[in-house]
Short mmCIF file of C-alpha atoms in Angstrom, two decimals:
data_model
loop_
_atom_site.label_atom_id
_atom_site.label_comp_id
_atom_site.label_asym_id
_atom_site.label_seq_id
_atom_site.Cartn_x
_atom_site.Cartn_y
_atom_site.Cartn_z
CA MET A 6 41.36 21.67 -2.69
CA ALA A 7 38.44 23.99 -1.95
CA ARG A 8 35.25 23.91 -3.99
CA LYS A 9 31.49 24.29 -3.80
CA ALA A 10 29.69 21.31 -2.32
CA THR A 11 27.42 19.01 -4.29
CA LEU A 12 24.62 16.79 -3.01
CA GLN A 13 27.11 13.89 -2.99
CA ASP A 14 28.99 15.70 -0.19
CA LEU A 15 26.03 15.69 2.19
CA GLU A 16 27.01 12.52 4.06
CA ARG A 17 30.55 13.77 4.76
CA TYR A 18 29.14 17.18 5.66
CA GLN A 19 26.82 15.57 8.22
CA LEU A 20 29.61 13.46 9.71
CA ILE A 21 31.93 16.45 10.17
CA TRP A 22 29.06 18.54 11.56
CA ALA A 23 28.13 15.86 14.09
CA GLU A 24 31.76 15.47 15.16
CA ALA A 25 32.16 19.23 15.64
CA PHE A 26 28.78 20.27 17.06
CA GLY A 27 26.99 17.11 18.17
CA ASP A 28 23.78 17.94 16.30
CA PRO A 29 21.60 15.20 14.77
CA ALA A 30 21.79 14.50 11.06
CA GLU A 31 18.38 16.10 10.44
CA PHE A 32 19.68 19.46 11.64
CA SER A 33 22.80 19.55 9.48
CA LYS A 34 20.72 18.34 6.52
CA MET A 35 18.39 21.31 7.05
CA VAL A 36 21.37 23.68 7.12
CA PHE A 37 22.81 22.13 3.95
CA GLU A 38 19.54 22.10 2.00
CA LYS A 39 17.54 25.07 3.37
CA PHE A 40 19.40 27.46 5.68
CA ALA A 41 22.41 27.76 3.38
CA GLY A 42 20.81 26.14 0.37
CA PRO A 43 22.07 24.85 -2.98
CA GLY A 44 25.29 26.46 -4.14
CA ASN A 45 26.03 28.07 -0.77
CA VAL A 46 28.02 25.31 0.93
CA TYR A 47 31.78 25.10 0.53
CA VAL A 48 34.11 22.21 1.29
CA GLU A 49 37.86 21.61 1.47
CA GLU A 50 39.30 18.24 0.54
CA ALA A 51 42.33 16.58 2.09
CA GLU A 52 43.68 13.07 1.60
CA GLY A 53 40.98 12.33 -0.95
CA ARG A 54 37.94 13.26 1.14
CA VAL A 55 35.99 16.29 2.35
CA ALA A 56 37.73 17.42 5.54
CA ALA A 57 36.36 20.94 6.21
CA ILE A 58 32.95 22.55 5.71
CA LEU A 59 31.54 26.07 5.58
CA SER A 60 27.96 27.22 4.98
CA ALA A 61 27.45 30.69 3.47
CA VAL A 62 23.92 31.89 4.27
CA PRO A 63 22.62 34.80 2.15
CA CYS A 64 21.78 37.94 4.13
CA THR A 65 21.67 41.72 3.78
CA LEU A 66 22.89 44.68 5.82
CA LYS A 67 21.89 48.25 5.00
CA GLY A 68 20.63 46.98 1.67
CA ARG A 69 23.96 45.42 0.81
CA LYS A 70 24.36 41.80 -0.27
CA GLY A 71 26.32 39.61 2.08
CA PHE A 72 26.69 36.13 3.51
CA TYR A 73 26.69 34.74 7.03
CA PHE A 74 29.37 32.09 7.55
CA TYR A 75 27.83 29.33 9.65
CA GLY A 76 28.86 25.86 10.79
CA LEU A 77 32.58 26.21 10.09
CA ALA A 78 34.20 22.90 11.01
CA THR A 79 37.26 20.80 10.25
CA GLU A 80 37.55 17.06 10.74
CA LYS A 81 39.47 16.51 13.98
CA SER A 82 42.25 14.50 12.33
CA GLN A 83 42.90 17.41 9.94
CA GLN A 84 42.80 20.30 12.39
CA GLY A 85 45.83 22.58 12.61
CA LYS A 86 46.74 22.13 8.95
CA GLY A 87 45.29 25.41 7.65
CA LEU A 88 42.30 23.87 5.88
CA MET A 89 39.75 26.29 7.31
CA LYS A 90 41.87 29.33 6.51
CA SER A 91 42.14 28.11 2.90
CA LEU A 92 38.43 27.31 2.69
CA MET A 93 37.38 30.71 4.06
CA ALA A 94 39.64 32.53 1.58
CA PHE A 95 38.20 30.50 -1.30
CA ALA A 96 34.60 31.20 -0.24
CA GLU A 97 35.27 34.91 0.28
CA ASN A 98 36.80 35.25 -3.19
CA ALA A 99 33.93 33.33 -4.79
CA LEU A 100 31.28 35.39 -3.02
CA HIS A 101 32.99 38.66 -3.85
CA THR A 102 32.96 37.64 -7.51
CA GLU A 103 29.21 37.02 -7.16
CA GLY A 104 28.66 40.57 -5.87
CA ALA A 105 28.80 40.14 -2.09
CA GLU A 106 30.01 43.23 -0.21
CA PHE A 107 30.58 41.61 3.16
CA VAL A 108 30.65 38.37 5.11
CA CYS A 109 29.83 38.01 8.79
CA LEU A 110 30.00 35.30 11.43
CA ILE A 111 29.68 34.52 15.14
CA PRO A 112 32.82 32.91 16.59
CA ALA A 113 32.06 29.66 18.40
CA SER A 114 34.42 30.61 21.25
CA GLU A 115 36.26 33.66 22.59
CA SER A 116 39.60 32.27 21.42
CA LEU A 117 38.47 32.31 17.78
CA PHE A 118 38.15 36.11 17.64
CA GLY A 119 41.93 36.33 17.38
CA PHE A 120 42.06 33.63 14.70
CA TYR A 121 39.62 35.52 12.48
CA GLU A 122 41.24 38.90 13.13
CA LYS A 123 44.48 37.57 11.65
CA GLN A 124 42.51 36.92 8.45
CA GLY A 125 41.20 40.47 8.15
CA TRP A 126 37.96 40.21 10.11
CA GLN A 127 36.91 42.81 12.67
CA ARG A 128 34.70 42.67 15.75
CA ALA A 129 31.15 43.91 15.24
CA PHE A 130 27.55 43.63 16.47
CA ALA A 131 28.47 43.76 20.17
CA LEU A 132 25.70 43.02 22.66
CA ARG A 133 24.86 44.26 26.14
CA SER A 134 23.56 41.87 28.81
CA LEU A 135 21.69 42.90 31.95
CA THR A 136 19.48 41.47 34.66
CA ARG A 137 16.51 43.30 36.15
CA PRO A 138 13.39 42.50 38.18
CA ILE A 139 9.99 42.45 36.47
CA LYS A 140 7.23 44.44 38.13
CA LYS A 141 3.87 42.85 38.72
CA ASN A 142 1.18 44.34 36.48
CA LEU A 143 -2.16 42.55 36.31
CA TRP A 144 -3.26 44.83 33.48
CA ALA A 145 -0.34 44.20 31.12
CA GLN A 146 -1.66 43.18 27.70
CA ALA A 147 0.17 41.34 24.94
CA GLU A 148 -0.14 38.52 22.44
CA PHE A 149 1.92 35.35 22.59
CA ASP A 150 3.32 33.28 19.73
CA SER A 151 1.23 35.06 17.12
CA CYS A 152 4.21 36.47 15.19
CA THR A 153 5.12 34.77 11.91
CA ALA A 154 8.57 34.79 10.31
CA GLY A 155 7.41 37.40 7.81
CA GLN A 156 5.98 39.60 10.55
CA LEU A 157 9.17 39.26 12.59
CA LEU A 158 11.23 40.45 9.63
CA GLU A 159 8.97 43.47 9.21
CA LEU A 160 9.28 44.27 12.93
CA ARG A 161 13.06 44.01 12.64
CA LYS A 162 13.02 46.47 9.75
CA GLN A 163 10.80 48.82 11.77
CA TYR A 164 12.71 48.78 15.05
CA SER A 165 16.24 48.00 13.87
CA PRO A 166 16.67 48.87 10.19
CA ASP A 167 20.44 48.43 10.44
CA SER A 168 20.18 44.72 11.24
CA VAL A 169 21.71 41.78 9.44
CA LEU A 170 18.61 40.31 7.82
CA LEU A 171 17.87 36.83 6.54
CA ASP A 172 15.13 36.25 3.98
CA LYS A 173 11.72 34.89 4.99
CA ASN A 174 12.43 31.23 4.20
CA ARG A 175 15.63 31.24 6.26
CA MET A 176 13.93 33.08 9.12
CA ILE A 177 11.33 30.29 9.11
CA GLN A 178 14.15 27.83 9.81
CA VAL A 179 15.39 30.03 12.67
CA LEU A 180 11.94 30.36 14.27
CA THR A 181 11.21 26.65 13.84
CA ASN A 182 14.44 25.85 15.66
CA LEU A 183 13.71 28.38 18.42
CA TYR A 184 10.17 27.08 18.93
CA SER A 185 11.49 23.52 19.18
CA GLY A 186 13.73 24.78 21.99
CA GLY A 187 10.85 26.38 23.88
CA ILE A 188 11.00 30.03 22.76
CA THR A 189 8.02 32.34 23.30
CA VAL A 190 7.33 35.48 21.27
CA VAL A 191 5.44 38.24 23.13
CA SER A 192 4.24 41.26 21.17
CA ASN A 193 1.91 44.25 21.22
CA LYS A 194 1.45 47.41 19.18
CA ASP A 195 4.56 48.95 20.73
CA GLY A 196 7.13 46.18 20.40
CA TYR A 197 8.08 42.53 20.73
CA ALA A 198 10.42 40.22 22.61
CA LEU A 199 11.61 36.62 22.36
CA TYR A 200 12.36 34.70 25.51
CA PHE A 201 12.98 31.32 27.09
CA GLU A 202 11.65 30.72 30.60
CA LYS A 203 13.44 28.54 33.13
CA ASP A 204 13.21 28.35 36.91
CA GLY A 205 11.34 31.62 37.23
CA VAL A 206 13.69 33.64 34.98
CA LEU A 207 13.03 35.04 31.51
CA ASP A 208 16.05 34.73 29.21
CA VAL A 209 15.17 37.51 26.75
CA ILE A 210 17.32 37.00 23.66
CA GLU A 211 15.82 39.90 21.68
CA ILE A 212 13.60 42.86 22.57
CA PHE A 213 12.60 45.98 20.67
CA ALA A 214 9.99 48.53 21.74
CA GLU A 215 8.88 52.15 21.47
CA GLY A 216 10.80 53.15 24.56
CA GLU A 217 11.71 51.62 27.90
CA ARG A 218 8.21 51.68 29.41
CA ALA A 219 6.86 49.83 26.38
CA ALA A 220 9.59 47.22 26.83
CA GLU A 221 8.73 46.87 30.51
CA LYS A 222 5.08 46.23 29.63
CA LEU A 223 6.12 43.32 27.40
CA LEU A 224 8.09 41.82 30.29
CA GLU A 225 5.20 42.42 32.69
CA ALA A 226 2.81 40.59 30.36
CA ALA A 227 5.25 37.69 30.22
CA ARG A 228 5.45 37.66 34.02
CA GLU A 229 1.66 37.41 34.27
CA LYS A 230 1.73 34.48 31.83
CA VAL A 231 4.53 32.39 33.35
CA GLY A 232 5.16 33.85 36.81
CA ALA A 233 8.79 34.81 36.21
CA GLU A 234 9.96 37.71 38.38
CA THR A 235 13.41 38.29 36.86
CA ALA A 236 14.62 38.90 33.32
CA ARG A 237 18.07 38.36 31.82
CA ILE A 238 18.04 40.63 28.80
CA THR A 239 20.33 40.89 25.80
CA VAL A 240 20.22 43.95 23.53
CA GLY A 241 22.54 45.45 20.96
CA THR A 242 25.00 48.01 22.28
CA GLY A 243 23.25 50.59 20.11
CA SER A 244 19.89 49.98 21.78
CA VAL A 245 18.34 52.84 23.76
CA LEU A 246 16.54 50.37 26.05
CA PHE A 247 17.80 50.16 29.65
CA LEU A 248 20.66 52.58 29.03
CA GLY A 249 23.40 52.48 31.64
CA GLU A 250 22.57 48.90 32.62
CA GLY A 251 24.55 45.76 31.91
CA LYS A 252 27.92 44.95 30.42
CA PRO A 253 28.97 44.95 26.75
CA GLN A 254 30.20 41.70 25.24
CA ASP A 255 31.71 40.71 21.92
CA TYR A 256 29.35 38.78 19.69
CA GLY A 257 30.00 38.85 15.94
CA MET A 258 32.54 39.76 13.30
CA ILE A 259 32.49 41.18 9.79
CA LYS A 260 34.83 41.28 6.82
CA PHE A 261 34.32 43.74 4.02
CA LEU A 262 34.76 42.28 0.55
CA GLY A 263 34.41 45.66 -1.12
CA GLN A 264 34.32 49.23 0.10
CA PRO A 265 33.90 49.37 3.92
CA PHE A 266 30.74 51.02 5.27
CA ASP A 267 29.65 52.26 8.69
CA ILE A 268 28.48 49.47 11.01
CA PHE A 269 28.82 51.30 14.34
CA GLU A 270 25.22 50.75 15.50
CA CYS A 271 24.42 47.69 13.38
CA TYR A 272 22.83 44.66 14.99
CA MET A 273 22.92 40.90 14.43
CA ARG A 274 20.92 38.26 16.28
CA LEU A 275 18.70 35.21 15.66
CA MET A 276 21.17 33.59 13.28
CA LEU A 277 20.46 29.98 14.27
CA ASP A 278 23.14 30.33 16.95
CA ASN A 279 20.96 29.80 20.04
#
């Protein structure tokens, strides 16, 4: 039986989450209480207990109401019995009734794309990954870690208006998690980027700027700060930055609950998936 979760389901939710993803109880509690929030967690029961979980995180795309399916997991002893398929269908119907026009998700593995496609989902939000050297520029200017969650949302709206957007409180949870993992935000008047640095390489998970030279200046400022000489960069396939470089890769999926709309150049990133 599928239903909305109550606070009494938190312990089972945390146990299934830990079994599936290995995260500590504090993280899954945050997802349950803040990232998804009250009324946005769904569970499926089997043999008298909660055996599958799904968090539906409110979001928007092109001004349309939607939900991001996150943390989909089934208890190992119950896998292969169709519980997740049933739970997803229940959540989709409930959300459609509440006015949602779409749901989106990021498959946890390549093999799951096919599983979701059989349920009416389609691939979307593809990314492009590339590697390039960073030029040395002693005069590169930028600010570091001065961007709040609210400011980041406004920058997203400015540079990528067709992005899947979380609200401010949920973006705070994303940034808090990223900062705990060592993320740095570099920004100036012409753009911003988020990156991790390891062994002399910048892993740039998001970058937007007023043109390629502006993007390069952000990377050059980061090089002067940490000494990294190479950047691994991920952008949306619709990005005009570094055109002709890198390889496209599947990333997310979408399912329309109402009338389909154009998502050709839409973008999704920073969804607590790093």
